CSV table of C-alpha atoms in Angstrom, one decimal:
chain,number,residue,atom,x,y,z
A,1,UNK,CA,0.0,-0.1,0.0
A,2,UNK,CA,2.8,2.3,1.0
A,3,UNK,CA,4.5,1.9,-2.3
A,4,UNK,CA,1.3,2.7,-4.2
A,5,UNK,CA,0.9,6.0,-2.5
A,6,UNK,CA,4.4,7.0,-3.0
A,7,UNK,CA,4.1,6.1,-6.6
A,8,UNK,CA,1.2,8.0,-7.3
A,9,UNK,CA,2.6,11.0,-5.5
A,10,UNK,CA,5.9,10.8,-7.7
A,11,UNK,CA,4.3,10.1,-10.8
A,12,UNK,CA,1.8,13.3,-10.6
A,13,UNK,CA,4.3,15.6,-9.0
A,14,UNK,CA,7.6,14.9,-10.9
A,15,UNK,CA,8.2,17.6,-13.6
A,16,UNK,CA,10.9,19.6,-14.9
A,17,UNK,CA,10.9,23.4,-14.1
A,18,UNK,CA,11.5,24.3,-17.5
A,19,UNK,CA,13.2,23.2,-20.7
A,20,UNK,CA,17.0,23.3,-20.6
A,21,UNK,CA,19.8,22.0,-22.8
A,22,UNK,CA,21.6,21.2,-19.8
A,23,UNK,CA,21.2,18.3,-17.5
A,24,UNK,CA,18.7,19.3,-14.9
A,25,UNK,CA,19.4,19.3,-11.0
A,26,UNK,CA,17.2,17.0,-9.3
A,27,UNK,CA,15.4,18.4,-6.3
A,28,UNK,CA,13.1,16.5,-3.9
A,29,UNK,CA,10.5,18.7,-2.2
A,30,UNK,CA,9.2,17.2,1.1
A,31,UNK,CA,6.0,19.2,2.1
A,32,UNK,CA,3.6,19.0,5.0
A,33,UNK,CA,0.4,20.8,3.9
A,34,UNK,CA,0.6,21.1,0.1
A,35,UNK,CA,2.4,23.6,-1.9
A,36,UNK,CA,2.4,27.2,-0.2
A,37,UNK,CA,3.7,30.4,-1.3
A,38,UNK,CA,7.1,29.5,0.3
A,39,UNK,CA,7.4,26.8,-2.3
A,40,UNK,CA,6.5,29.1,-5.2
A,41,UNK,CA,9.0,31.7,-4.3
A,42,UNK,CA,11.8,28.9,-4.0
A,43,UNK,CA,10.6,27.7,-7.6
A,44,UNK,CA,10.4,31.2,-8.9
A,45,UNK,CA,14.1,32.1,-7.6
A,46,UNK,CA,15.5,29.2,-9.5
A,47,UNK,CA,13.5,29.9,-12.7
A,48,UNK,CA,14.8,33.5,-12.7
A,49,UNK,CA,18.3,32.6,-12.3
A,50,UNK,CA,17.8,30.0,-15.2
A,51,UNK,CA,19.1,27.1,-13.1
A,52,UNK,CA,17.7,23.8,-14.8
A,53,UNK,CA,15.7,21.9,-12.2
A,54,UNK,CA,13.5,18.8,-12.2
A,55,UNK,CA,11.4,18.6,-9.1
A,56,UNK,CA,9.9,15.6,-7.4
A,57,UNK,CA,7.4,16.4,-4.8
A,58,UNK,CA,6.1,14.4,-1.8
A,59,UNK,CA,3.6,15.6,0.4
A,60,UNK,CA,3.5,14.2,3.8
A,61,UNK,CA,-0.2,15.7,4.1
A,62,UNK,CA,0.2,16.5,8.0
A,63,UNK,CA,0.4,12.6,8.5
A,64,UNK,CA,3.6,11.3,10.3
A,65,UNK,CA,3.5,8.0,8.5
A,66,UNK,CA,3.3,9.5,5.0
A,67,UNK,CA,6.2,11.9,6.1
A,68,UNK,CA,8.4,9.0,7.1
A,69,UNK,CA,7.6,7.4,3.9
A,70,UNK,CA,8.7,10.5,1.9
A,71,UNK,CA,11.9,10.4,3.8
A,72,UNK,CA,12.8,6.9,2.9
A,73,UNK,CA,11.9,7.9,-0.9
A,74,UNK,CA,14.2,10.6,-0.8
A,75,UNK,CA,16.9,8.1,0.6
A,76,UNK,CA,16.3,5.8,-2.4
A,77,UNK,CA,15.9,8.5,-5.2
A,78,UNK,CA,19.2,10.2,-3.9
A,79,UNK,CA,18.3,13.8,-5.4
A,80,UNK,CA,21.1,16.4,-5.8
A,81,UNK,CA,19.3,18.4,-3.2
A,82,UNK,CA,16.3,18.2,-0.7
A,83,UNK,CA,14.1,21.0,0.3
A,84,UNK,CA,12.2,20.4,3.5
A,85,UNK,CA,9.0,22.5,4.8
A,86,UNK,CA,8.6,23.2,8.3
A,87,UNK,CA,10.1,22.0,11.7
A,88,UNK,CA,8.1,18.5,11.6
A,89,UNK,CA,9.1,17.5,8.1
A,90,UNK,CA,12.9,18.7,8.6
A,91,UNK,CA,13.2,16.8,12.0
A,92,UNK,CA,12.0,13.5,10.4
A,93,UNK,CA,14.1,14.1,7.6
A,94,UNK,CA,17.7,14.9,9.2
A,95,UNK,CA,17.1,14.0,13.0
A,96,UNK,CA,17.6,16.2,15.9
A,97,UNK,CA,21.1,16.9,17.2
A,98,UNK,CA,22.6,13.9,19.2
A,99,UNK,CA,19.8,11.7,17.7
A,100,UNK,CA,20.7,11.3,14.1
A,101,UNK,CA,20.4,7.6,12.9
A,102,UNK,CA,22.1,7.1,9.4
A,103,UNK,CA,19.9,4.3,8.6
A,104,UNK,CA,16.7,6.3,9.3
A,105,UNK,CA,17.6,9.9,8.5
A,106,UNK,CA,19.4,11.5,5.6
A,107,UNK,CA,22.9,12.4,6.1
A,108,UNK,CA,24.6,12.4,2.8
A,109,UNK,CA,22.3,14.8,0.8
A,110,UNK,CA,22.3,18.5,1.0
A,111,UNK,CA,19.2,19.8,2.7
A,112,UNK,CA,17.8,23.3,2.6
A,113,UNK,CA,14.8,23.6,5.0
A,114,UNK,CA,12.2,26.4,4.7
A,115,UNK,CA,9.6,28.1,7.1
A,116,UNK,CA,11.2,26.6,10.3
A,117,UNK,CA,10.3,28.7,13.3
A,118,UNK,CA,13.2,28.4,15.7
A,119,UNK,CA,15.9,25.9,14.0
A,120,UNK,CA,17.9,26.2,17.3
A,121,UNK,CA,15.1,25.5,19.8
A,122,UNK,CA,13.9,22.8,17.7
A,123,UNK,CA,17.6,21.1,18.0
A,124,UNK,CA,17.9,21.0,14.2
A,125,UNK,CA,21.0,23.1,14.6
A,126,UNK,CA,23.1,24.6,17.3
A,127,UNK,CA,24.4,27.8,15.7
A,128,UNK,CA,22.9,29.8,13.0
A,129,UNK,CA,26.4,30.6,11.5
A,130,UNK,CA,27.0,26.9,10.6
A,131,UNK,CA,24.9,23.9,11.0
A,132,UNK,CA,28.0,21.7,11.1
A,133,UNK,CA,25.8,19.1,9.1
A,134,UNK,CA,24.2,18.4,5.7
A,135,UNK,CA,21.7,21.3,6.0
A,136,UNK,CA,21.1,25.1,6.0
A,137,UNK,CA,17.8,27.0,5.6
A,138,UNK,CA,15.8,30.0,6.4
A,139,UNK,CA,13.7,30.7,9.5
A,140,UNK,CA,10.2,32.7,8.9
A,141,UNK,CA,9.4,33.6,12.3
A,142,UNK,CA,9.2,37.1,13.7
A,143,UNK,CA,10.5,37.4,17.3
A,144,UNK,CA,7.7,36.8,19.6
A,145,UNK,CA,8.6,40.0,21.8
A,146,UNK,CA,8.2,42.0,18.4
A,147,UNK,CA,4.7,40.2,17.9
A,148,UNK,CA,3.6,41.3,21.3
A,149,UNK,CA,4.7,44.9,20.8
A,150,UNK,CA,2.7,44.8,17.5
A,151,UNK,CA,-0.4,43.7,19.3
A,152,UNK,CA,-0.1,46.1,22.0
A,153,UNK,CA,0.1,48.9,19.7
A,154,UNK,CA,-3.1,48.0,18.0
A,155,UNK,CA,-5.0,47.4,21.2
A,156,UNK,CA,-3.9,47.4,24.9
A,157,UNK,CA,-4.2,43.9,25.7
A,158,UNK,CA,-3.9,42.0,29.2
A,159,UNK,CA,-5.3,38.6,28.6
A,160,UNK,CA,-4.7,36.4,25.5
A,161,UNK,CA,-5.8,32.9,24.6
A,162,UNK,CA,-3.3,30.6,22.8
A,163,UNK,CA,-4.3,27.5,20.8
A,164,UNK,CA,-1.5,24.9,20.3
A,165,UNK,CA,-0.9,21.7,18.7
A,166,UNK,CA,1.2,19.6,21.3
A,167,UNK,CA,2.4,17.4,18.7
A,168,UNK,CA,4.1,20.2,16.7
A,169,UNK,CA,7.5,21.5,18.1
A,170,UNK,CA,6.8,25.0,16.8
A,171,UNK,CA,3.7,25.3,19.0
A,172,UNK,CA,5.3,24.1,22.1
A,173,UNK,CA,8.2,26.5,21.5
A,174,UNK,CA,6.1,29.4,20.9
A,175,UNK,CA,4.2,28.4,24.0
A,176,UNK,CA,7.2,28.4,26.3
A,177,UNK,CA,8.5,31.7,24.9
A,178,UNK,CA,5.1,33.6,25.4
A,179,UNK,CA,4.9,32.3,29.1
A,180,UNK,CA,8.4,33.7,29.4
A,181,UNK,CA,7.9,37.0,28.0
A,182,UNK,CA,4.1,37.7,29.0
A,183,UNK,CA,5.2,39.6,32.4
A,184,UNK,CA,7.2,41.9,30.2
A,185,UNK,CA,3.9,43.2,28.5
A,186,UNK,CA,1.8,42.8,31.7
A,187,UNK,CA,-0.3,40.0,30.0
A,188,UNK,CA,-1.7,36.8,31.3
A,189,UNK,CA,-1.6,33.7,28.8
A,190,UNK,CA,-4.4,31.2,28.7
A,191,UNK,CA,-3.2,27.9,27.0
A,192,UNK,CA,-5.3,25.4,25.2
A,193,UNK,CA,-4.1,22.4,23.5
A,194,UNK,CA,-5.8,20.5,20.8
A,195,UNK,CA,-6.7,17.5,21.7
A,196,UNK,CA,-5.3,14.4,19.7
A,197,UNK,CA,-7.0,11.4,18.1
A,198,UNK,CA,-6.4,7.5,18.9
A,199,UNK,CA,-3.5,8.0,16.2
A,200,UNK,CA,-1.9,10.7,18.3
A,201,UNK,CA,-2.6,13.5,15.7
A,202,UNK,CA,-4.5,16.6,16.4
A,203,UNK,CA,-8.1,16.3,15.4
A,204,UNK,CA,-11.0,18.6,13.9
A,205,UNK,CA,-13.1,17.6,16.9
A,206,UNK,CA,-10.3,18.4,19.3
A,207,UNK,CA,-10.0,21.8,17.9
A,208,UNK,CA,-13.7,22.7,17.8
A,209,UNK,CA,-13.5,21.7,21.7
A,210,UNK,CA,-10.4,23.7,22.5
A,211,UNK,CA,-11.7,26.8,20.5
A,212,UNK,CA,-15.1,26.7,22.7
A,213,UNK,CA,-13.4,26.5,25.8
A,214,UNK,CA,-10.8,29.1,25.1
A,215,UNK,CA,-13.5,31.6,23.9
A,216,UNK,CA,-15.6,30.8,26.8
A,217,UNK,CA,-12.8,32.6,28.9
A,218,UNK,CA,-13.2,35.7,26.7
A,219,UNK,CA,-9.8,36.5,26.1
A,220,UNK,CA,-9.0,40.0,24.4
A,221,UNK,CA,-7.0,38.2,21.7
A,222,UNK,CA,-6.6,34.8,20.2
A,223,UNK,CA,-3.2,34.0,19.1
A,224,UNK,CA,-2.4,31.3,16.5
A,225,UNK,CA,1.3,30.5,16.3
A,226,UNK,CA,3.1,29.0,13.6
A,227,UNK,CA,1.7,25.9,13.6
A,228,UNK,CA,0.9,23.9,10.2
A,229,UNK,CA,-2.2,22.4,11.6
A,230,UNK,CA,-3.7,25.4,12.9
A,231,UNK,CA,-2.9,27.3,9.7
A,232,UNK,CA,-4.6,24.8,7.8
A,233,UNK,CA,-7.7,24.9,10.0
A,234,UNK,CA,-7.5,28.8,10.6
A,235,UNK,CA,-10.8,29.3,9.4
A,236,UNK,CA,-12.5,27.3,12.0
A,237,UNK,CA,-10.6,29.3,14.9
A,238,UNK,CA,-11.4,32.7,13.1
A,239,UNK,CA,-15.1,32.2,12.3
A,240,UNK,CA,-15.6,31.3,15.8
A,241,UNK,CA,-13.5,33.9,17.4
A,242,UNK,CA,-14.8,36.7,15.3
A,243,UNK,CA,-18.5,35.6,15.9
A,244,UNK,CA,-17.8,36.0,19.7
A,245,UNK,CA,-16.3,39.4,18.9
A,246,UNK,CA,-12.7,38.6,19.7
A,247,UNK,CA,-10.1,39.4,17.4
A,248,UNK,CA,-7.4,37.0,16.3
A,249,UNK,CA,-3.7,37.7,16.2
A,250,UNK,CA,-1.5,35.3,13.7
A,251,UNK,CA,2.1,34.6,13.6
A,252,UNK,CA,1.9,34.0,9.9
A,253,UNK,CA,0.0,35.7,7.0
A,254,UNK,CA,-2.3,32.9,5.6
A,255,UNK,CA,-4.8,33.2,8.4
A,256,UNK,CA,-4.7,36.8,7.9
A,257,UNK,CA,-4.9,37.0,4.1
A,258,UNK,CA,-7.3,34.0,3.5
A,259,UNK,CA,-9.1,33.4,6.9
A,260,UNK,CA,-9.9,36.9,8.2
A,261,UNK,CA,-7.6,36.8,11.3
A,262,UNK,CA,-7.3,40.7,12.2
A,263,UNK,CA,-3.7,41.2,12.2
A,264,UNK,CA,-0.1,39.9,12.6
A,265,UNK,CA,3.6,40.7,12.3
A,266,UNK,CA,4.7,38.5,9.7
A,267,UNK,CA,7.2,37.4,7.1
A,268,UNK,CA,6.2,36.9,3.5
A,269,UNK,CA,6.4,33.3,2.7
A,270,UNK,CA,6.9,34.0,-0.9
A,271,UNK,CA,10.1,35.9,0.1
A,272,UNK,CA,11.3,33.2,2.5
A,273,UNK,CA,10.9,30.7,-0.3
A,274,UNK,CA,13.2,32.9,-2.6
A,275,UNK,CA,15.8,33.1,0.1
A,276,UNK,CA,15.7,29.5,0.4
A,277,UNK,CA,16.0,29.4,-3.6
A,278,UNK,CA,19.3,31.5,-3.0
A,279,UNK,CA,20.8,28.9,-0.7
A,280,UNK,CA,20.0,26.1,-3.0
A,281,UNK,CA,21.9,27.9,-5.8
A,282,UNK,CA,24.8,28.3,-3.6
A,283,UNK,CA,24.8,24.6,-3.2
A,284,UNK,CA,24.1,23.3,-6.4
A,285,UNK,CA,25.9,25.9,-8.6
A,286,UNK,CA,28.5,27.2,-6.3
A,287,UNK,CA,29.2,24.0,-4.8
A,288,UNK,CA,29.5,25.3,-1.4
A,289,UNK,CA,28.7,22.7,1.3
A,290,UNK,CA,25.5,23.3,3.5
A,291,UNK,CA,27.3,23.2,6.5
A,292,UNK,CA,29.2,26.4,5.3
A,293,UNK,CA,26.1,28.4,4.6
A,294,UNK,CA,24.5,30.3,7.4
A,295,UNK,CA,21.0,29.7,8.3
A,296,UNK,CA,19.1,33.1,8.2
A,297,UNK,CA,15.9,35.0,8.7
A,298,UNK,CA,14.4,38.0,7.0
A,299,UNK,CA,15.1,41.2,8.3
A,300,UNK,CA,11.9,43.0,7.1
A,301,UNK,CA,8.6,42.1,8.4
A,302,UNK,CA,5.1,43.1,7.5
A,303,UNK,CA,2.6,44.6,9.9
A,304,UNK,CA,-0.4,43.0,8.2
A,305,UNK,CA,-4.0,44.3,8.9
A,306,UNK,CA,-7.2,42.8,7.6
A,307,UNK,CA,-9.3,45.7,7.4
A,308,UNK,CA,-12.4,43.7,6.1
A,309,UNK,CA,-12.3,42.1,9.6
A,310,UNK,CA,-11.7,45.4,11.2
A,311,UNK,CA,-14.6,46.8,10.2
A,312,UNK,CA,-16.8,43.6,10.9
A,313,UNK,CA,-15.4,43.8,14.7
A,314,UNK,CA,-15.3,47.6,14.7
A,315,UNK,CA,-11.8,47.3,15.9
A,316,UNK,CA,-9.6,50.0,14.0
A,317,UNK,CA,-5.9,50.3,13.7
A,318,UNK,CA,-4.6,54.0,15.2
A,319,UNK,CA,-3.4,56.1,12.4
A,320,UNK,CA,0.3,55.6,13.5
A,321,UNK,CA,-0.3,51.8,12.6
A,322,UNK,CA,-2.0,52.5,9.2
A,323,UNK,CA,1.2,54.5,8.3
A,324,UNK,CA,3.4,51.7,8.4
A,325,UNK,CA,0.9,48.6,7.8
A,326,UNK,CA,-0.1,46.8,4.9
A,327,UNK,CA,-3.7,47.0,4.9
A,328,UNK,CA,-5.7,44.6,3.1
A,329,UNK,CA,-9.5,44.3,2.4
A,330,UNK,CA,-10.5,41.0,0.9
A,331,UNK,CA,-13.9,40.6,-0.5
A,332,UNK,CA,-14.5,37.6,1.5
A,333,UNK,CA,-11.8,37.5,4.3
A,334,UNK,CA,-13.3,34.7,6.3
A,335,UNK,CA,-14.4,32.2,3.6
A,336,UNK,CA,-11.2,32.5,1.2
A,337,UNK,CA,-8.9,29.7,0.9
A,338,UNK,CA,-5.3,29.4,-0.4
């Protein structure tokens, strides 16, 4: 059965980036929740640089078993480079520091990770200047202290509710950091984990229950961390919160642009993907070992405000915020999906 699943993934998703007289580089892309703007940026950068590439895409579909199967396929195919999306996929692919098993993890193929919130906290690397191993990449997350300042500048807040997925490292790291810095902003933090199903995965029923319980305590804001499960299901969170008159602050742009969250201080996924493409170019074309390429973050962030939601909730940003923010007005902010 596993072989059939993998074969269908590879047959439908393997294609050259563009025609080229030269032999294309083989890049395998290991995804978590389908193609995002990060992958679009990654591919666009390589296309713009006229680097011949043939992609093989394996989507783990937020399923740990499928992610593990994708990793084993990568080991079999031996591409020139592997692109990995997110902390969960990257950890499964290369292993955590001190826990790498050559028979299980990829240790001999260059890896460029993308959209990893905290690569040091997640124990993928110990130093942003050099991983010391077969990987480099780009982190997308805006420092949480900066996010909280952005939230406070929108609306003075003393109590926030935080949903998190206990199975995703990004969520756990965000929760720990929020608890640590909350006193600096004179805020209390209510944490609400999403219940897991019998297979130890976060469930839709668990999310509905967590949202209901969180909103019952009437936080001034609901916070959605950088968490693939929550981003994928942001519509559920935002609709319930907005119906209760409670705004949502998101750590990533998709819930704001697509699902009606009110605001966030975010990195643009497409730009992060382009930066990852630059690192792939350094490895493939310039032949620089990934261990010698620093892990980076973007240095420019976007204060993103959904004005359609602001109007619905009657929570309007101060004039000082509008001068620096990207204000968007989707026609259907809540129902639009990427």
